[in-house]
């Protein structure tokens, strides 16, 4: 990195020093990807490990940067060192793939200018940036006009640096990130945020020297921001998109706004034995039905169901391909013994059966299991386009479903290697460059988002009616990446909420504390629901609401887990749970993990850790809950693949009614997608 060859880098300074811009890493990734693939590419899950200081004023320092791209798994690493004798240090990682998504519809600049009606002079913008410690010299001062309103910004740009040899000149790409700075203002000053990660960069056309930049805030907190950015020509034709740009606030600077300290009254702790004054589940669900109906209408309008069916059909083809790779060429009929003979590890026999069922008849069962005789299956004919082609079409046709497609496609494409034990399934889910993929899935994928919004509607309604003179004590178990937490916290009254964020491991806490720093009523504690909570420092009857998002089924014994939940809840307290009911949906991604099969209550759960939707109400009543409702899509209860459950804890002086001898049938009089269950009668 020589100043004479890259003089424009000197115009990018942070806190008084020249720093490699994140935009330069993105340009490096685009260049490397184009060399390897000889085609347009996209950059996914860029993660910046640390800032790369460029000591331009030190002639004795020789900064060298190395970019490596592994064609097999598409992993890119950018490393640097300041002397030949020093080891290479990683600074950024990403994945680079062929660009499959089609160009989005153009933006309407006139409409944006009308909506974003607050102007900001470009000179004032760069003055505020300099006061925040972000000094942009002439090469990086590409913005000529800014407008903003309500979490959005629109900027005009003009690039003066020669752009020959670049896919996108880093000064222009950095300008796209600069345009969001006006959204960080406080009392006429900017706050110093620096990019640390980018979900995706998609480049369809090399941007012209003049154009527009549109920035939309996805979420924000005092310590972290997330933006989606679109760069267009002057007519609004899209050239590139940056989605999921995560920025983190720098440490204290001389221009950090003055803190205003005030006294705030908070509700004092209540006695554990005091009942929770919550709306009954049935009344609560009835009050939230308009929210559910709006979500369902939006779901239908967007056509999500048809899109998900295509995703599942593609996964079924990829599962069949994985089985074929384990069998001798030309063999179409098989049982799990044949798969083991072909290299599958014996521990995956149950998973293979589950995967075969998950194909929904594509892999056809020709003989059921009976006694010691294994079930036998037949692979489909190989007519039609290759499975990989189907997968590529999915990405092209449904770019807004990229999270589901990326997660399921990645796991299914490597399924044969996973079954052989040649690929670690954990690295597919949690490899460092893609460590945000699971977080995005649980927060942004269409099914989790639909049901998390239902969960939020239920808790929001309870918070509105909660008494003003006592704290609302909420426990979230298995909070993990905080996808549900992020939806719930903004709707809770901070002056009378005590929210306990828990997980089995404390490794989730640093990220959660940074993400939820604005919510000072959140406490972070470890909790293993396979063990007695009292032995972990949790007091009986100390919570009014327990939140559980796709976590109850992940415990070893559901009855014991629900018993522990009832002990934690005050009388009348409620469990709000979001659960998956169709095991085939999770099998390709989570089925290879040992923890998926940890359940020991095989009389209740024989073939997978998931319970059918209509099995939950009788189980909850058996375990100490007296009223249960379930909300979900407009389908019969027994057909639901997901649901949100609200269950009320029985008073401790009351003996719970025994469970009915059979599962409840779908109701005939309740509104569609809403099933109330009171002991002992099913409505």
mmCIF file of N, CA, C and O in Angstrom, residues 286-322:
data_model
loop_
_atom_site.group_PDB
_atom_site.id
_atom_site.type_symbol
_atom_site.label_atom_id
_atom_site.label_comp_id
_atom_site.label_asym_id
_atom_site.label_seq_id
_atom_site.Cartn_x
_atom_site.Cartn_y
_atom_site.Cartn_z
ATOM 1 N N UNK A 286 -58.238 -12.878 21.261
ATOM 2 C CA UNK A 286 -59.329 -12.201 20.568
ATOM 3 C C UNK A 286 -58.962 -10.746 20.281
ATOM 4 O O UNK A 286 -59.237 -10.217 19.204
ATOM 5 N N UNK A 287 -58.337 -10.085 21.244
ATOM 6 C CA UNK A 287 -57.952 -8.683 21.060
ATOM 7 C C UNK A 287 -56.874 -8.526 19.992
ATOM 8 O O UNK A 287 -56.771 -7.457 19.372
ATOM 9 N N UNK A 288 -56.077 -9.579 19.782
ATOM 10 C CA UNK A 288 -54.973 -9.503 18.821
ATOM 11 C C UNK A 288 -55.339 -10.042 17.440
ATOM 12 O O UNK A 288 -54.488 -10.034 16.539
ATOM 13 N N UNK A 289 -56.568 -10.527 17.282
ATOM 14 C CA UNK A 289 -56.956 -11.070 15.978
ATOM 15 C C UNK A 289 -56.839 -10.046 14.845
ATOM 16 O O UNK A 289 -56.434 -10.409 13.733
ATOM 17 N N UNK A 290 -57.179 -8.764 15.056
ATOM 18 C CA UNK A 290 -56.965 -7.799 13.956
ATOM 19 C C UNK A 290 -55.503 -7.723 13.511
ATOM 20 O O UNK A 290 -55.229 -7.585 12.320
ATOM 21 N N UNK A 291 -54.565 -7.829 14.467
ATOM 22 C CA UNK A 291 -53.144 -7.836 14.103
ATOM 23 C C UNK A 291 -52.825 -9.058 13.259
ATOM 24 O O UNK A 291 -52.117 -8.960 12.248
ATOM 25 N N UNK A 292 -53.348 -10.220 13.693
ATOM 26 C CA UNK A 292 -53.105 -11.453 12.939
ATOM 27 C C UNK A 292 -53.703 -11.359 11.533
ATOM 28 O O UNK A 292 -53.077 -11.761 10.540
ATOM 29 N N UNK A 293 -54.897 -10.808 11.424
ATOM 30 C CA UNK A 293 -55.542 -10.711 10.115
ATOM 31 C C UNK A 293 -54.757 -9.796 9.174
ATOM 32 O O UNK A 293 -54.651 -10.078 7.968
ATOM 33 N N UNK A 294 -54.203 -8.715 9.705
ATOM 34 C CA UNK A 294 -53.390 -7.826 8.859
ATOM 35 C C UNK A 294 -52.131 -8.541 8.375
ATOM 36 O O UNK A 294 -51.738 -8.418 7.210
ATOM 37 N N UNK A 295 -51.501 -9.278 9.269
ATOM 38 C CA UNK A 295 -50.312 -10.038 8.877
ATOM 39 C C UNK A 295 -50.658 -11.085 7.827
ATOM 40 O O UNK A 295 -49.902 -11.297 6.867
ATOM 41 N N UNK A 296 -51.790 -11.758 8.014
ATOM 42 C CA UNK A 296 -52.196 -12.801 7.069
ATOM 43 C C UNK A 296 -52.510 -12.208 5.699
ATOM 44 O O UNK A 296 -52.159 -12.785 4.660
ATOM 45 N N UNK A 297 -53.161 -11.050 5.672
ATOM 46 C CA UNK A 297 -53.468 -10.407 4.397
ATOM 47 C C UNK A 297 -52.182 -10.010 3.671
ATOM 48 O O UNK A 297 -52.052 -10.188 2.455
ATOM 49 N N UNK A 298 -51.219 -9.460 4.434
ATOM 50 C CA UNK A 298 -49.933 -9.098 3.829
ATOM 51 C C UNK A 298 -49.203 -10.334 3.324
ATOM 52 O O UNK A 298 -48.552 -10.303 2.269
ATOM 53 N N UNK A 299 -49.318 -11.434 4.049
ATOM 54 C CA UNK A 299 -48.695 -12.708 3.652
ATOM 55 C C UNK A 299 -49.267 -13.171 2.305
ATOM 56 O O UNK A 299 -48.525 -13.560 1.402
ATOM 57 N N UNK A 300 -50.591 -13.135 2.189
ATOM 58 C CA UNK A 300 -51.222 -13.581 0.941
ATOM 59 C C UNK A 300 -50.860 -12.655 -0.219
ATOM 60 O O UNK A 300 -50.559 -13.109 -1.328
ATOM 61 N N UNK A 301 -50.905 -11.366 0.039
ATOM 62 C CA UNK A 301 -50.620 -10.400 -1.020
ATOM 63 C C UNK A 301 -49.199 -10.576 -1.558
ATOM 64 O O UNK A 301 -48.961 -10.473 -2.764
ATOM 65 N N UNK A 302 -48.252 -10.855 -0.659
ATOM 66 C CA UNK A 302 -46.854 -11.024 -1.071
ATOM 67 C C UNK A 302 -46.595 -12.361 -1.754
ATOM 68 O O UNK A 302 -45.534 -12.542 -2.371
ATOM 69 N N UNK A 303 -47.526 -13.309 -1.652
ATOM 70 C CA UNK A 303 -47.335 -14.621 -2.285
ATOM 71 C C UNK A 303 -46.282 -15.473 -1.623
ATOM 72 O O UNK A 303 -45.644 -16.312 -2.278
ATOM 73 N N UNK A 304 -46.104 -15.289 -0.312
ATOM 74 C CA UNK A 304 -45.027 -16.017 0.376
ATOM 75 C C UNK A 304 -45.239 -17.529 0.357
ATOM 76 O O UNK A 304 -44.270 -18.294 0.285
ATOM 77 N N UNK A 305 -46.481 -17.980 0.434
ATOM 78 C CA UNK A 305 -46.712 -19.424 0.516
ATOM 79 C C UNK A 305 -46.217 -20.133 -0.739
ATOM 80 O O UNK A 305 -45.544 -21.165 -0.656
ATOM 81 N N UNK A 306 -46.542 -19.576 -1.916
ATOM 82 C CA UNK A 306 -46.076 -20.189 -3.160
ATOM 83 C C UNK A 306 -44.553 -20.148 -3.259
ATOM 84 O O UNK A 306 -43.922 -21.110 -3.738
ATOM 85 N N UNK A 307 -43.955 -19.066 -2.791
ATOM 86 C CA UNK A 307 -42.499 -18.969 -2.823
ATOM 87 C C UNK A 307 -41.856 -20.036 -1.941
ATOM 88 O O UNK A 307 -40.892 -20.701 -2.343
ATOM 89 N N UNK A 308 -42.393 -20.226 -0.731
ATOM 90 C CA UNK A 308 -41.825 -21.220 0.175
ATOM 91 C C UNK A 308 -42.005 -22.633 -0.373
ATOM 92 O O UNK A 308 -41.151 -23.498 -0.154
ATOM 93 N N UNK A 309 -43.109 -22.873 -1.071
ATOM 94 C CA UNK A 309 -43.302 -24.196 -1.666
ATOM 95 C C UNK A 309 -42.221 -24.489 -2.701
ATOM 96 O O UNK A 309 -41.733 -25.616 -2.806
ATOM 97 N N UNK A 310 -41.820 -23.476 -3.457
ATOM 98 C CA UNK A 310 -40.730 -23.688 -4.419
ATOM 99 C C UNK A 310 -39.397 -23.924 -3.721
ATOM 100 O O UNK A 310 -38.582 -24.737 -4.161
ATOM 101 N N UNK A 311 -39.174 -23.202 -2.612
ATOM 102 C CA UNK A 311 -37.939 -23.433 -1.850
ATOM 103 C C UNK A 311 -37.902 -24.869 -1.345
ATOM 104 O O UNK A 311 -36.880 -25.561 -1.450
ATOM 105 N N UNK A 312 -39.031 -25.356 -0.820
ATOM 106 C CA UNK A 312 -39.071 -26.716 -0.291
ATOM 107 C C UNK A 312 -38.939 -27.755 -1.395
ATOM 108 O O UNK A 312 -38.320 -28.808 -1.207
ATOM 109 N N UNK A 313 -39.529 -27.470 -2.562
ATOM 110 C CA UNK A 313 -39.389 -28.403 -3.681
ATOM 111 C C UNK A 313 -37.931 -28.517 -4.115
ATOM 112 O O UNK A 313 -37.433 -29.617 -4.414
ATOM 113 N N UNK A 314 -37.228 -27.391 -4.124
ATOM 114 C CA UNK A 314 -35.806 -27.421 -4.469
ATOM 115 C C UNK A 314 -35.011 -28.191 -3.426
ATOM 116 O O UNK A 314 -34.143 -28.999 -3.765
ATOM 117 N N UNK A 315 -35.307 -27.960 -2.136
ATOM 118 C CA UNK A 315 -34.622 -28.702 -1.072
ATOM 119 C C UNK A 315 -34.886 -30.199 -1.203
ATOM 120 O O UNK A 315 -33.991 -31.019 -0.965
ATOM 121 N N UNK A 316 -36.107 -30.573 -1.577
ATOM 122 C CA UNK A 316 -36.428 -31.994 -1.751
ATOM 123 C C UNK A 316 -35.564 -32.605 -2.843
ATOM 124 O O UNK A 316 -35.069 -33.728 -2.705
ATOM 125 N N UNK A 317 -35.377 -31.869 -3.942
ATOM 126 C CA UNK A 317 -34.511 -32.370 -5.012
ATOM 127 C C UNK A 317 -33.071 -32.509 -4.528
ATOM 128 O O UNK A 317 -32.385 -33.492 -4.849
ATOM 129 N N UNK A 318 -32.606 -31.546 -3.753
ATOM 130 C CA UNK A 318 -31.232 -31.615 -3.252
ATOM 131 C C UNK A 318 -31.063 -32.760 -2.256
ATOM 132 O O UNK A 318 -30.000 -33.396 -2.200
ATOM 133 N N UNK A 319 -32.098 -33.038 -1.452
ATOM 134 C CA UNK A 319 -32.039 -34.190 -0.535
ATOM 135 C C UNK A 319 -31.958 -35.483 -1.332
ATOM 136 O O UNK A 319 -31.158 -36.392 -1.018
ATOM 137 N N UNK A 320 -32.780 -35.605 -2.379
ATOM 138 C CA UNK A 320 -32.727 -36.797 -3.230
ATOM 139 C C UNK A 320 -31.352 -36.941 -3.870
ATOM 140 O O UNK A 320 -30.806 -38.055 -3.974
ATOM 141 N N UNK A 321 -30.751 -35.824 -4.298
ATOM 142 C CA UNK A 321 -29.398 -35.876 -4.870
ATOM 143 C C UNK A 321 -28.386 -36.375 -3.847
ATOM 144 O O UNK A 321 -27.460 -37.134 -4.185
ATOM 145 N N UNK A 322 -28.533 -35.926 -2.593
ATOM 146 C CA UNK A 322 -27.606 -36.374 -1.549
ATOM 147 C C UNK A 322 -27.710 -37.886 -1.347
ATOM 148 O O UNK A 322 -26.691 -38.578 -1.207
#
